[in-house]
Coordinates of C-alpha atoms in Angstrom, one line a residue:
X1 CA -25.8 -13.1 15.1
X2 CA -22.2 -11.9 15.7
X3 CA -20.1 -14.4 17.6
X4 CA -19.5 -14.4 21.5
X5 CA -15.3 -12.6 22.4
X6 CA -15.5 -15.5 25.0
X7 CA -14.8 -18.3 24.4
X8 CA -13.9 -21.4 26.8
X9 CA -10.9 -23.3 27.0
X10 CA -8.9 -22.6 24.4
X11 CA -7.6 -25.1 22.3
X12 CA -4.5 -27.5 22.7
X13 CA -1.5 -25.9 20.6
X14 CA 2.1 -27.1 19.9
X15 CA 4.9 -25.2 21.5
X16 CA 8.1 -26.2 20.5
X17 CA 7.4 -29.5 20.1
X18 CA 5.2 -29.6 23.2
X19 CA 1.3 -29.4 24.0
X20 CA 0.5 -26.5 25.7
X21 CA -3.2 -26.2 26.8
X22 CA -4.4 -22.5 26.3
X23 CA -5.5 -20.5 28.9
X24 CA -2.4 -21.6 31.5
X25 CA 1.4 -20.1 32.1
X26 CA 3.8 -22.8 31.0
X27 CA 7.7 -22.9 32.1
X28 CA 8.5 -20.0 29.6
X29 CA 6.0 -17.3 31.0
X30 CA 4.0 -17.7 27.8
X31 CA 1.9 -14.5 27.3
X32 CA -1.3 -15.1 29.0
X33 CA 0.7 -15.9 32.3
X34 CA 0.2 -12.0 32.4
X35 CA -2.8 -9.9 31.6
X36 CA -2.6 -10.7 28.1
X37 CA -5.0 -12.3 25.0
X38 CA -4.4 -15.5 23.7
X39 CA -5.5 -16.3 20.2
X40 CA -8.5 -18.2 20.3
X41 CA -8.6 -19.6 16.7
X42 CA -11.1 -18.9 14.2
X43 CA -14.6 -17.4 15.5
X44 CA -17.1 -19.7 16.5
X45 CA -20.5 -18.1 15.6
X46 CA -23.1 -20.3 17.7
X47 CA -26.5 -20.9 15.7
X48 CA -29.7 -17.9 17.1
X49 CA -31.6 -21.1 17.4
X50 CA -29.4 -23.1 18.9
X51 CA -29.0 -23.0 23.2
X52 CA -27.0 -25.6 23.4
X53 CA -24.4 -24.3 20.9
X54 CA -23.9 -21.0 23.1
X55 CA -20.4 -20.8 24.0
X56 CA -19.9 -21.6 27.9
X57 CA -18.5 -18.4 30.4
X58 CA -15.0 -19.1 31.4
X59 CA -15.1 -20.3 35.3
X60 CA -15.0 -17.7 38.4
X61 CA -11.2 -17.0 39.0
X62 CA -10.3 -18.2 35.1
X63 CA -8.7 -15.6 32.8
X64 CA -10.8 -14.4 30.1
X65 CA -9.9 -15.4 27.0
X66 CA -10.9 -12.9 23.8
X67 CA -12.1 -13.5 20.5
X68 CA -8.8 -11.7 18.3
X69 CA -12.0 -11.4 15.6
X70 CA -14.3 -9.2 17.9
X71 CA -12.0 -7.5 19.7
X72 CA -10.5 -6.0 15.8
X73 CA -14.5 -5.4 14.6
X74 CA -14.8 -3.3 17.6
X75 CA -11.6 -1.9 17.1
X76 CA -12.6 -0.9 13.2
X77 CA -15.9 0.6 15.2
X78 CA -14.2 2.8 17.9
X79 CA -11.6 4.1 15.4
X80 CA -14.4 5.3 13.2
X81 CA -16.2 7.5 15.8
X82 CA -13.1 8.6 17.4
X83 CA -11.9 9.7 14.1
X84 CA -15.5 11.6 13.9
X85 CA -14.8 13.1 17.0
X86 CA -11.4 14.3 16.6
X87 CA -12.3 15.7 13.2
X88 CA -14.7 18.2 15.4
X89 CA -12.4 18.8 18.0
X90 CA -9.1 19.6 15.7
X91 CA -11.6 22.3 13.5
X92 CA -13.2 23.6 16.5
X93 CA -9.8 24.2 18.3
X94 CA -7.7 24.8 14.9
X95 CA -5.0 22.2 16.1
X96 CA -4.1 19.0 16.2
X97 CA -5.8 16.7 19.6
X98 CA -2.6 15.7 21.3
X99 CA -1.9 11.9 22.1
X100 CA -3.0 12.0 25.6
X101 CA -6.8 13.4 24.5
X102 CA -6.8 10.8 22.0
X103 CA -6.1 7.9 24.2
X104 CA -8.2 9.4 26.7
X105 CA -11.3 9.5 24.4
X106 CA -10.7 6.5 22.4
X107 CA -10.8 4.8 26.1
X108 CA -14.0 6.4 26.6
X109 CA -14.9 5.6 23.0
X110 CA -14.1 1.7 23.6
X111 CA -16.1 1.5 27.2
X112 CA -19.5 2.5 25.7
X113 CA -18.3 0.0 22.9
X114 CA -18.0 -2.7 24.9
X115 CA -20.9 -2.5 27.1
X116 CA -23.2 -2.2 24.5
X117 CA -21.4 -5.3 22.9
X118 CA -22.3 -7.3 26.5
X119 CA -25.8 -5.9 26.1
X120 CA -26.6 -7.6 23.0
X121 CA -24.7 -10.8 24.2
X122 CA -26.5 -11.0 27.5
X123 CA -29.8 -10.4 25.3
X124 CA -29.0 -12.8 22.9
X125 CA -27.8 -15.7 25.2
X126 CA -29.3 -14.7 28.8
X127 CA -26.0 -14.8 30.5
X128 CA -24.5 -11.6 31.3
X129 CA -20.5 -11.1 30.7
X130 CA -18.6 -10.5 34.3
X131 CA -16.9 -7.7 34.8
X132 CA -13.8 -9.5 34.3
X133 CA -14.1 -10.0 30.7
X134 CA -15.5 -6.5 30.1
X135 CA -12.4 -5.2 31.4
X136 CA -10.4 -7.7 29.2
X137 CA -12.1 -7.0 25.9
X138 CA -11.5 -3.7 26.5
X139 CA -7.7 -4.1 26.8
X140 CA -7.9 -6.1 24.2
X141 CA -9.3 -3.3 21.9
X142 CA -7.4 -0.7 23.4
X143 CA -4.1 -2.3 22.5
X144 CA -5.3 -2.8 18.9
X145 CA -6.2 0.9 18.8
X146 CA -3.2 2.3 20.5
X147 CA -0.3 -0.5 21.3
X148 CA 1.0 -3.2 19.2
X149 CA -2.4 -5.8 20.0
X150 CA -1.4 -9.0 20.8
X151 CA 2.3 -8.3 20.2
X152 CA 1.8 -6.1 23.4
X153 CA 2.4 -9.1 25.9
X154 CA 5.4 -9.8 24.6
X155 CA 6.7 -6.2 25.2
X156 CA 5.2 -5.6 28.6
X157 CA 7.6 -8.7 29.7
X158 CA 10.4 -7.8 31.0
X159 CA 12.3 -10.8 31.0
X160 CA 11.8 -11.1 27.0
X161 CA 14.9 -9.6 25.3
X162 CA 14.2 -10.2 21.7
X163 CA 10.7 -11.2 19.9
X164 CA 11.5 -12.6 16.1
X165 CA 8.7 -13.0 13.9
X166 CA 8.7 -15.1 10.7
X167 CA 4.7 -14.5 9.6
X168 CA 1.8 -14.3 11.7
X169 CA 2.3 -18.0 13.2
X170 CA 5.5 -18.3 13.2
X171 CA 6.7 -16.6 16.2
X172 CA 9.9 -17.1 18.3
X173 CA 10.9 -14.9 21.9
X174 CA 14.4 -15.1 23.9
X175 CA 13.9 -14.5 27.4
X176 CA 16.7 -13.6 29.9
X177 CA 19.6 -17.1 29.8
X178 CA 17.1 -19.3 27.8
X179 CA 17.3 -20.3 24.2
X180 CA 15.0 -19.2 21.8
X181 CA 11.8 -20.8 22.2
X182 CA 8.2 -20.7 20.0
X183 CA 5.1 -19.0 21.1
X184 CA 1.7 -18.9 19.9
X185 CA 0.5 -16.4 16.7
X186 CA 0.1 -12.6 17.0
X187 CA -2.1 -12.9 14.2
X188 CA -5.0 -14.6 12.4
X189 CA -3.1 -14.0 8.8
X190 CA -0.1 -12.0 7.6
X191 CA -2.3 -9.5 6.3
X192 CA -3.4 -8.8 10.2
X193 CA -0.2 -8.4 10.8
X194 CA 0.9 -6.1 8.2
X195 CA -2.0 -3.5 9.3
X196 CA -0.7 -4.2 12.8
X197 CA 2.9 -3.3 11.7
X198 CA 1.4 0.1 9.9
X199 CA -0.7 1.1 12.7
X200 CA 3.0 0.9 15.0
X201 CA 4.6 3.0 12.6
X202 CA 1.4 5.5 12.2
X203 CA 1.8 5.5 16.2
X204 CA 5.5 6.5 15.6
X205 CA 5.3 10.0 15.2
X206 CA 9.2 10.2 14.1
X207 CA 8.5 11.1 10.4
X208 CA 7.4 9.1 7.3
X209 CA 7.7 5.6 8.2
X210 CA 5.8 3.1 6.6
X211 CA 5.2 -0.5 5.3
X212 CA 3.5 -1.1 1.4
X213 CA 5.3 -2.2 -1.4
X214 CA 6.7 1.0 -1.8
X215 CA 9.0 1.2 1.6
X216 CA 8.7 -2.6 1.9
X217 CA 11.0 -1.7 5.3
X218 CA 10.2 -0.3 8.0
X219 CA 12.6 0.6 11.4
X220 CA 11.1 2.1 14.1
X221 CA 11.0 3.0 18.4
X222 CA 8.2 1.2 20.5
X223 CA 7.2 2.3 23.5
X224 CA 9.8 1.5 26.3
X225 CA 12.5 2.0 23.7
X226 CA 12.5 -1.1 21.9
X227 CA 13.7 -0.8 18.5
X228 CA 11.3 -3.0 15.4
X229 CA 12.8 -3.8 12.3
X230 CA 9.9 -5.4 9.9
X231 CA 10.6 -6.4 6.0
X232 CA 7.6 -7.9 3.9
X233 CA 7.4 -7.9 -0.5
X234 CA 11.2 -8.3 -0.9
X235 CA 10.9 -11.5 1.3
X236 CA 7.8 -14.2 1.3
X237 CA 5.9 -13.3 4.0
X238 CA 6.0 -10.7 7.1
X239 CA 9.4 -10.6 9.1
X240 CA 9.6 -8.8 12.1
X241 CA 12.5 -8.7 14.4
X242 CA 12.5 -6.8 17.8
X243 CA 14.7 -6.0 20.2
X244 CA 14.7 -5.0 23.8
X245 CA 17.1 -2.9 25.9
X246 CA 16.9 -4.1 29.4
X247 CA 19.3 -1.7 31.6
X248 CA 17.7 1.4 29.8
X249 CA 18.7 3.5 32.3
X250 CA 22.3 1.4 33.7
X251 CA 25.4 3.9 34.6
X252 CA 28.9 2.3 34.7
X253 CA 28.2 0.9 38.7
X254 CA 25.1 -0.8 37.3
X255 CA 27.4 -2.8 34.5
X256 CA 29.9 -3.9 37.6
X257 CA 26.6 -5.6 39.4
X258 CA 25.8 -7.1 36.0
X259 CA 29.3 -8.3 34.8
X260 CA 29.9 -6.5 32.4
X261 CA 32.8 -4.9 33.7
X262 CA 34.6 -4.6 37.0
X263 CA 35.7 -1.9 39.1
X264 CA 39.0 -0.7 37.7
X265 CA 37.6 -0.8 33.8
X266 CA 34.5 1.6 34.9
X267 CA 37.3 3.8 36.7
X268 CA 39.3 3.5 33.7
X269 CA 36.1 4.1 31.3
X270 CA 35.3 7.2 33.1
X271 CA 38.2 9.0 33.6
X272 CA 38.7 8.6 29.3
X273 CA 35.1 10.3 29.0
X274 CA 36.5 13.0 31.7
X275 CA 39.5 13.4 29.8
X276 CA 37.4 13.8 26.3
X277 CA 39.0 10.6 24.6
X278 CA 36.8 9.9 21.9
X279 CA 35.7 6.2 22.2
X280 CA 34.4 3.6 19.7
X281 CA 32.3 0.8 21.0
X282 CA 32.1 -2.2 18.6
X283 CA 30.4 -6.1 19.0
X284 CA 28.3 -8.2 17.0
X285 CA 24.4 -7.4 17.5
X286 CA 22.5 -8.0 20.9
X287 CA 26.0 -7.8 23.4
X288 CA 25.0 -4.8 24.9
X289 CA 26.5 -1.9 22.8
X290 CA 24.2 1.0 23.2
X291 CA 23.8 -0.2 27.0
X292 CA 27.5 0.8 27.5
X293 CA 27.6 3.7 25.9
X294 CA 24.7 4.8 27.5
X295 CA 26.6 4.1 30.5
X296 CA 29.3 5.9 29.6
X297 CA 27.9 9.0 28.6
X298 CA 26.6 9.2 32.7
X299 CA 30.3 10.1 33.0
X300 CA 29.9 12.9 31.0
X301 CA 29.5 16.8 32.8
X302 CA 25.7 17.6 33.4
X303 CA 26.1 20.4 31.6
X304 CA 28.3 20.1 28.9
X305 CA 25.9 20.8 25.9
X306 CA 26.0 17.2 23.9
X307 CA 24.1 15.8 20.7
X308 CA 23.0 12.8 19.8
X309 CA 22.0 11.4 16.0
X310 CA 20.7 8.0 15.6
X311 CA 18.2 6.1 13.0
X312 CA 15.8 5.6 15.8
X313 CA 15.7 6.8 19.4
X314 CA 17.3 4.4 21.3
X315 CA 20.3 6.2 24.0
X316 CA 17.4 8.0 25.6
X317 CA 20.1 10.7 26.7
X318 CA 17.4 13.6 26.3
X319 CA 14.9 11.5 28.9
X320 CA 17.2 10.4 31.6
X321 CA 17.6 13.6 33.7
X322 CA 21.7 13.2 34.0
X323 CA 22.3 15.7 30.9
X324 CA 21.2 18.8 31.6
X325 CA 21.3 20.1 27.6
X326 CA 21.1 17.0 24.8
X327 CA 19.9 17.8 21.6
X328 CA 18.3 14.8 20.0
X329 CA 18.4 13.9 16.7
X330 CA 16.7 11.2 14.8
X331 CA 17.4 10.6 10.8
X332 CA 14.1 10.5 8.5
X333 CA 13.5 7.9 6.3
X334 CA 12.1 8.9 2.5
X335 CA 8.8 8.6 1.8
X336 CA 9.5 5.7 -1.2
X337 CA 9.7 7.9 -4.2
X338 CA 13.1 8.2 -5.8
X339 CA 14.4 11.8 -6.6
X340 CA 17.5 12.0 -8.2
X341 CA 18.7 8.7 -7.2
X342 CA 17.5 8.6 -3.5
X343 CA 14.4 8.9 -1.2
X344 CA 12.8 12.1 -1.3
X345 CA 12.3 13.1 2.0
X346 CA 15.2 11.0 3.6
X347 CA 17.5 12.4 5.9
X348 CA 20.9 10.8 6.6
X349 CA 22.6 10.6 10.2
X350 CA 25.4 11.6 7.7
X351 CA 23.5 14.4 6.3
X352 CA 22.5 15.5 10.4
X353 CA 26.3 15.7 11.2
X354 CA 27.0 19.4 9.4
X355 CA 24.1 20.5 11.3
X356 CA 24.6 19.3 14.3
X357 CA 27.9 21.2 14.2
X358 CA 26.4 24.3 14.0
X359 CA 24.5 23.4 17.6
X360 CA 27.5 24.7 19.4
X361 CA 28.3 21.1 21.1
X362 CA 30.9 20.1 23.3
X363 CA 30.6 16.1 22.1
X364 CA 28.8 14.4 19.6
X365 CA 27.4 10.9 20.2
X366 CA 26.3 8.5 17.2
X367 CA 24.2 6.1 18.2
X368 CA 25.6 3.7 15.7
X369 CA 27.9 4.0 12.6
X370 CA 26.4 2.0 9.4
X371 CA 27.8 3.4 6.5
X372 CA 29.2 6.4 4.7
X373 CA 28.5 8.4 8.1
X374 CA 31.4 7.1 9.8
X375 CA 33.9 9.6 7.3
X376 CA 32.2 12.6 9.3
X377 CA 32.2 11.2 12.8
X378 CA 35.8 10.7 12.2
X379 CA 35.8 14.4 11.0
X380 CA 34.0 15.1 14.5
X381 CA 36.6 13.6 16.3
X382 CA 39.3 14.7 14.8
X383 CA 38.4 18.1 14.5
X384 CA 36.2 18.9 17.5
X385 CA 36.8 18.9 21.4
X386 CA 37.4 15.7 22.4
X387 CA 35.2 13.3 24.2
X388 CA 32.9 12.2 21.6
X389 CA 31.3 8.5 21.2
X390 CA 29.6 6.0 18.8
X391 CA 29.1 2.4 18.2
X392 CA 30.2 0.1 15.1
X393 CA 29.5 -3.7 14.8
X394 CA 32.3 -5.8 14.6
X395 CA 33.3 -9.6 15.0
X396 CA 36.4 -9.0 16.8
X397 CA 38.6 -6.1 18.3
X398 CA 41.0 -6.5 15.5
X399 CA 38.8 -6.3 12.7
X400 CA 37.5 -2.7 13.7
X401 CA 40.4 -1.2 11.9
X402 CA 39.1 -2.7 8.3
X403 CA 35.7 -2.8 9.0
X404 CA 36.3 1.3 9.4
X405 CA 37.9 1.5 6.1
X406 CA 35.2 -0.4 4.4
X407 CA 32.7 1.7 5.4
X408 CA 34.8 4.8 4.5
X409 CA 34.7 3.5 1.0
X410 CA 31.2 4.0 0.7
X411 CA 31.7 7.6 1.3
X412 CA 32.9 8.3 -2.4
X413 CA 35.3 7.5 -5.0
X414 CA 37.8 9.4 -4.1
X415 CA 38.5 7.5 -0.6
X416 CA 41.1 5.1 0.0
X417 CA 42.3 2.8 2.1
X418 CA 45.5 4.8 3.5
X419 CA 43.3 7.8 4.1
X420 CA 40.6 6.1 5.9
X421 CA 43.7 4.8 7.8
X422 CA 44.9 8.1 8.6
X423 CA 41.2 9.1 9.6
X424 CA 41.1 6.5 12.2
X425 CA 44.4 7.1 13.6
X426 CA 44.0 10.3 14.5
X427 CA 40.6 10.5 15.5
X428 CA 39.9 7.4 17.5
X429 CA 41.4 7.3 21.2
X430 CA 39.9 3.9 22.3
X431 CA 38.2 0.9 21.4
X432 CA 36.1 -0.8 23.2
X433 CA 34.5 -4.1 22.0
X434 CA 32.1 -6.0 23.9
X435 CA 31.9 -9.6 23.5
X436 CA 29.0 -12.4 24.3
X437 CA 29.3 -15.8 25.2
X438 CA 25.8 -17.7 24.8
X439 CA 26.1 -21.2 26.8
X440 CA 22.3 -21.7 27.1
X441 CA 22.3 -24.2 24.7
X442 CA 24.3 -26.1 27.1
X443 CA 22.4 -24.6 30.5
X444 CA 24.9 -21.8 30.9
X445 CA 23.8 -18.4 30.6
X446 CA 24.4 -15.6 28.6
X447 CA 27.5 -13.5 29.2
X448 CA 27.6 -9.9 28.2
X449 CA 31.0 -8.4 29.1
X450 CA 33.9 -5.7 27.6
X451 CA 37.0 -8.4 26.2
X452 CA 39.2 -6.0 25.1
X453 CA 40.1 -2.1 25.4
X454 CA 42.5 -1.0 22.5
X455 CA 44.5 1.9 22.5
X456 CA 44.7 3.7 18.6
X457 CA 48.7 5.1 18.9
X458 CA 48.6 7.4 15.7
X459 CA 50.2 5.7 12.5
X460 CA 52.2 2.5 12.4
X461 CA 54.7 1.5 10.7
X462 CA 52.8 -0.6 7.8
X463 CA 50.3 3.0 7.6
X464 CA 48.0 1.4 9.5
X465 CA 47.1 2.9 12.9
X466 CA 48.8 1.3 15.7
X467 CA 47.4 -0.6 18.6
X468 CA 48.0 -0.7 22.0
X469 CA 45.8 -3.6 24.0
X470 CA 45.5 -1.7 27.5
X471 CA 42.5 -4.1 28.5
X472 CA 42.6 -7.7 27.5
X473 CA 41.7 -11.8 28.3
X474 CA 44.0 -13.4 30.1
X475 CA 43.7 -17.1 28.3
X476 CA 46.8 -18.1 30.9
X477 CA 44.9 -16.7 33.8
X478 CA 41.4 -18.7 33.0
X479 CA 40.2 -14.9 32.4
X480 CA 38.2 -14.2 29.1
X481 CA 37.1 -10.6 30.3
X482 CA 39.3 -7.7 30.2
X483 CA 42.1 -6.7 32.8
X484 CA 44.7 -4.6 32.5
X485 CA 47.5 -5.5 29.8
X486 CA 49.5 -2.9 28.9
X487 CA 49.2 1.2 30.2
X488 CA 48.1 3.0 27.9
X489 CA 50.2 6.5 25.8
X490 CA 48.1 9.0 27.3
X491 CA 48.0 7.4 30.8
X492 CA 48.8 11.1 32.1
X493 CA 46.1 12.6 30.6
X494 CA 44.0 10.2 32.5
X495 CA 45.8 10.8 35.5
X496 CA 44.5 14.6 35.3
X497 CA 41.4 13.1 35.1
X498 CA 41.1 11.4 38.4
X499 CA 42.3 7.8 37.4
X500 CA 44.5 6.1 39.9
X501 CA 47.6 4.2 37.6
X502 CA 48.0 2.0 40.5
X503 CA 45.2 0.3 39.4
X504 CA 46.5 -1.2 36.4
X505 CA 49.1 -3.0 38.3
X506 CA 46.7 -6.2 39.0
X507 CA 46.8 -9.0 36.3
X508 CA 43.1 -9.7 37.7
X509 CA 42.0 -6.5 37.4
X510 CA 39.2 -6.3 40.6
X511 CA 37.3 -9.4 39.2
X512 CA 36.9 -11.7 42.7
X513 CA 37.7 -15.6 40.3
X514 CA 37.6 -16.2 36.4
X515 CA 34.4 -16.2 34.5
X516 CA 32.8 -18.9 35.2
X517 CA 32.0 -21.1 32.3
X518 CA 30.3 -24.5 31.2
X519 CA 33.0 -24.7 28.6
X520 CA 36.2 -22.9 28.5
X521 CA 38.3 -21.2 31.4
X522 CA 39.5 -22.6 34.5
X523 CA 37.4 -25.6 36.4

C-alpha cells in the first residue's frame, strides 16, 4: 500500500540554530507561511493491517502538508500520459503543442491524477482527503511538472532577493535588509535536485542548456526574470545560486523613492542618454547594476530602434512596453562537445555583436561585459551613434580603467595595454559605479546607491584615459552618495539635451540629510 501525501505535524527541524516546528511561519516568512510544501521527511508507509498506524488528517483550518515522495510518483505518472498525449496531438496537427496547451492539459492530466489518488486513500483508510489537500497535492505536482517544485516558494516571495544552495539540505535565502538566514531542504537527495535543476533548464526554452557531466554548468532565466547559476561534478555536491531583480520594471523616478539616487543625478543621467553619451555601469555583484541601466534605458526615445545582447534575459527591454522596436538577443551555450577548441553550438555575446550591427540600430545595450566581448562594445561605441550602454563588475570606480584592459587582453595576442587604453578613452563617456553598504549584520539595512559618476576626458598624460569625477562622496560633508563634484567637458552637450547646469551648483546635490548610517557618516 502506497503511503498517505498527508501527513500530520511535521517534524521539529533546526533553523539556524533554532527549532522551528513545521507546519507554522516563523520571523523569516519561512516558505509555508505562503501556499507552499514543506518537506515532510522520509515517507511513512502505514501497515494495510494496521488502523491505528494510519496517518491522522491535518486539523480544519491547518495547512496541508505534502508528501515530497508522492507528489514526484505522481509527477513521474502525469508526465508519462501527457507525454502520450502530446505525441498524438503534435502528429495529428504536424507541430509542436505550445506551452500554454501543455500546462493546460498537464493540469487536466494532474486533477484526474489526484482524485483517483484520494480514491484509493479514502478506500484504503475510510477517511476521505478535504478538498484542501486535493488542491494542495495538486500544486504540489504541478510545480514539479512545470515550476521549480519546492524551490517555487522561495521564488514566488517577493521579499527574497537571493536563494543560495549548497546541496539539497543545505539551503540559505536573503530577504530584503536581513542577513542570510537557513531554510529547510528543496530536496530529499542531491540527485532530486539535479533532475529538478534539468527539468528548469528543459523549461528554458533559450537553447541547449543543460546539467550532466558533460556541461557540468548551467546559467539560465526563471520565470519572473530571475537569473540561476547551478555547478555540480567539478564541485562535491549540487550548488545553486539565484538571484532576484526586485524593481524589474523601476525608471529613474523609481530609484529617487528607493535611494538610489536623487533628483539632480537622474536629471543628469538622463539628459547623457538624450545626448547619446555612451555609459558604463560597474559594481561588485547584487548592488543593483542591471536595475539602473534598465532605468536608464527608459530615458531612451520610444522609437529609436535599440538591441540588446546578454547571456540570459535579464533587462527585459523587449517586454516592458517603453521601447517601441528592441531586438533581443540572447548568447547560446554549446552543447558540451568540443570542436576545434570550443563548444560546438556556442554562441558568444562577442560573436552576436557583428550581427547585431547589421540590425540597423541606433544603440546597443550589453547586458553585461565578461570577457573578450568588451573589445567590440568599445568598437560599438566608438564607432556607432552614440548613446550606447553596458555593465562591468568592479570593486571600485577607479579600478574600471584596469579591469577594462584586462579583459581586453583576453581578446588576442596582439592587444595591449596602451591600445586597450586608447579603446576606452575614446569610447567611454561616463562611468557610473554603484556601490552597497550592507549594515544588517549590525541591524542596519542594505544600501544600494550610485557613489561616483566619472567623466572619461580622452588620453592623459601617462596614456591612460583621463578622469574627471563629476559625481562624488563628500567624506567632509557626512555624504557617501554622489553629488556633484566637478562639471563635466561636455556639459554643453548636455545642456542641448535639457539639463539645467544650475543644478550642479549644490554640494548636497537634492539629498534632504547625509545617508544615514549605523557606522560611518555624520551622527
Amino acid at each position: 500500500m502506497r503511503a498517505s501525501p498527508y501527513q500530520g505535524p511535521l517534524p521539529q527541524q533546526p533553523v539556524n540554530g533554532q527549532v522551528v516546528q513545521g507546519g507554522s511561519a516563523d520571523a523569516a516568512g519561512l516558505p509555508w507561511a505562503g501556499p507552499a510544501f514543506p518537506p515532510t521527511g522520509p515517507v511513512r508507509v502505514p501497515p494495510a493491517d494496521a488502523a491505528s498506524a494510519v496517518p491522522a488528517l491535518p486539523a480544519a483550518g491547518a495547512r496541508p502538508a505534502v508528501d515530497p515522495q508522492v507528489a514526484r510518483e505522481l509527477k513521474r505518472q502525469v508526465a508519462a500520459e501527457l507525454h502520450q498525449q502530446l505525441s498524438r496531438l503534435n502528429q495529428a496537427s504536424g507541430s509542436e503543442a505550445d506551452r500554454a496547451t501543455r500546462r493546460q492539459r498537464g493540469r487536466a492530466l494532474i486533477e484526474e491524477s489526484v482524485a483517483r489518488w484520494s480514491d484509493a486513500y479514502a478506500q484504503a483508510h475510510g477517511i476521505p482527503p478535504t478538498r484542501e489537500q486535493d488542491r494542495a497535492l495538486s500544486e504540489a505536482v504541478y510545480d514539479l511538472l512545470f515550476r521549480a517544485g519546492r524551490l517555487q516558494p522561495y521564488l514566488d516571495d517577493p521579499e527574497i532577493e537571493n536563494i543560495l544552495i549548497n546541496g539539497c539540505d543545505d539551503v540559505w535565502v536573503s530577504r530584503v535588509h536581513q542577513p542570510l538566514r537557513q531554510v529547510p531542504p528543496v530536496a530529499d537527495t542531491d540527485e532530486e535536485l539535479v533532475e529538478l535543476l534539468q527539468d528548469l533548464a528543459r523549461q528554458h526554452g533559450g537553447g541547449e542548456r543543460s546539467l550532466s557531466t558533460a556541461s557540468p554548468m548551467l546559467a539560465l532565466r526563471l520565470e519572473g526574470g530571475m537569473r540561476l547559476q547551478a555547478m555540480t561534478e567539478v564541485t562535491p555536491r549540487p550548488y545553486v545560486a539565484i538571484r532576484r531583480h526586485r524593481v524589474a520594471s523601476a525608471n529613474l523616478r523609481d530609484l529617487i523613492q528607493l535611494g538610489t539616487l536623487d533628483s539632480t543625478l537622474a536629471a543628469f543621467l538622463a539628459s547623457a542618454i538624450r545626448a547619446r553619451k555612451n555609459v558604463m555601469i560597474t559594481g561588485t555583484q547584487g548592488v543593483g547594476k542591471t536595475s539602473l541601466l534598465r532605468a536608464m534605458a527608459a530615458e531612451i526615445p520610444p522609437d529609436e530602434r535599440i538591441g540588446t545582447l546578454e547571456s540570459e534575459f535579464e533587462l527585459w527591454l523587449h517586454t516592458l512596453g517603453h521601447l517601441r522596436q528592441v531586438v533581443p538577443m540572447e548568447a547560446r551555450e554549446g552543447n558540451g562537445e568540443r570542436v576545434d577548441g570550443r563548444l560546438a553550438g556556442e554562441l558568444s555575446i562577442g560573436e552576436l555583436i557583428p550581427a547585431a550591427l547589421r540590425m540597423t540600430l541606433s544603440r546597443i545595450i550589453v547586458g553585461e561585459v565578461r570577457s573578450a566581448e568588451v573589445v567590440p562594445m568599445l568598437r560599438v561605441m566608438t564607432n556607432g551613434e552614440g548613446g550606447s550602454m553596458c555593465t562591468l563588475h568592479a570593486r571600485g570606480p577607479h579600478m574600471v580603467v584596469d579591469r577594462i584592459a584586462e579583459l581586453c587582453l583576453e581578446y588576442g595576442s596582439h592587444m595591449t595595454d596602451t591600445l586597450a587604453y586608447r579603446l576606452t578613452a575614446n569610447a567611454v563617456d561616463f562611468i557610473v559605479h554603484v556601490t552597497m553598504l550592507d549594515e544588517t549584520a549590525v541591524g542596519g539595512r542594505r544600501h544600494r546607491f550610485v557613489s561616483h559618476v566619472l567623466e572619461v576626458a580622452g588620453l592623459g598624460e601617462s596614456g591612460r584615459p583621463a578622469m574627471n569625477t563629476v559625481f562624488g562622496p563628500r567624506p567632509e560633508l557626512g555624504e557617501v552618495r554622489a553629488v556633484p563634484v566637478t562639471p563635466p567637458h561636455c556639459l554643453d552637450d548636455l545642456r542641448r539635451a535639457g539639463f539645467d547646469a544650475g543644478l550642479l551648483s549644490s554640494p548636497y546635490g537634492t539629498w534632504g540629510a547625509p545617508l544615514a548610517l549605523r557606522i560611518g557618516g555624520l551622527r
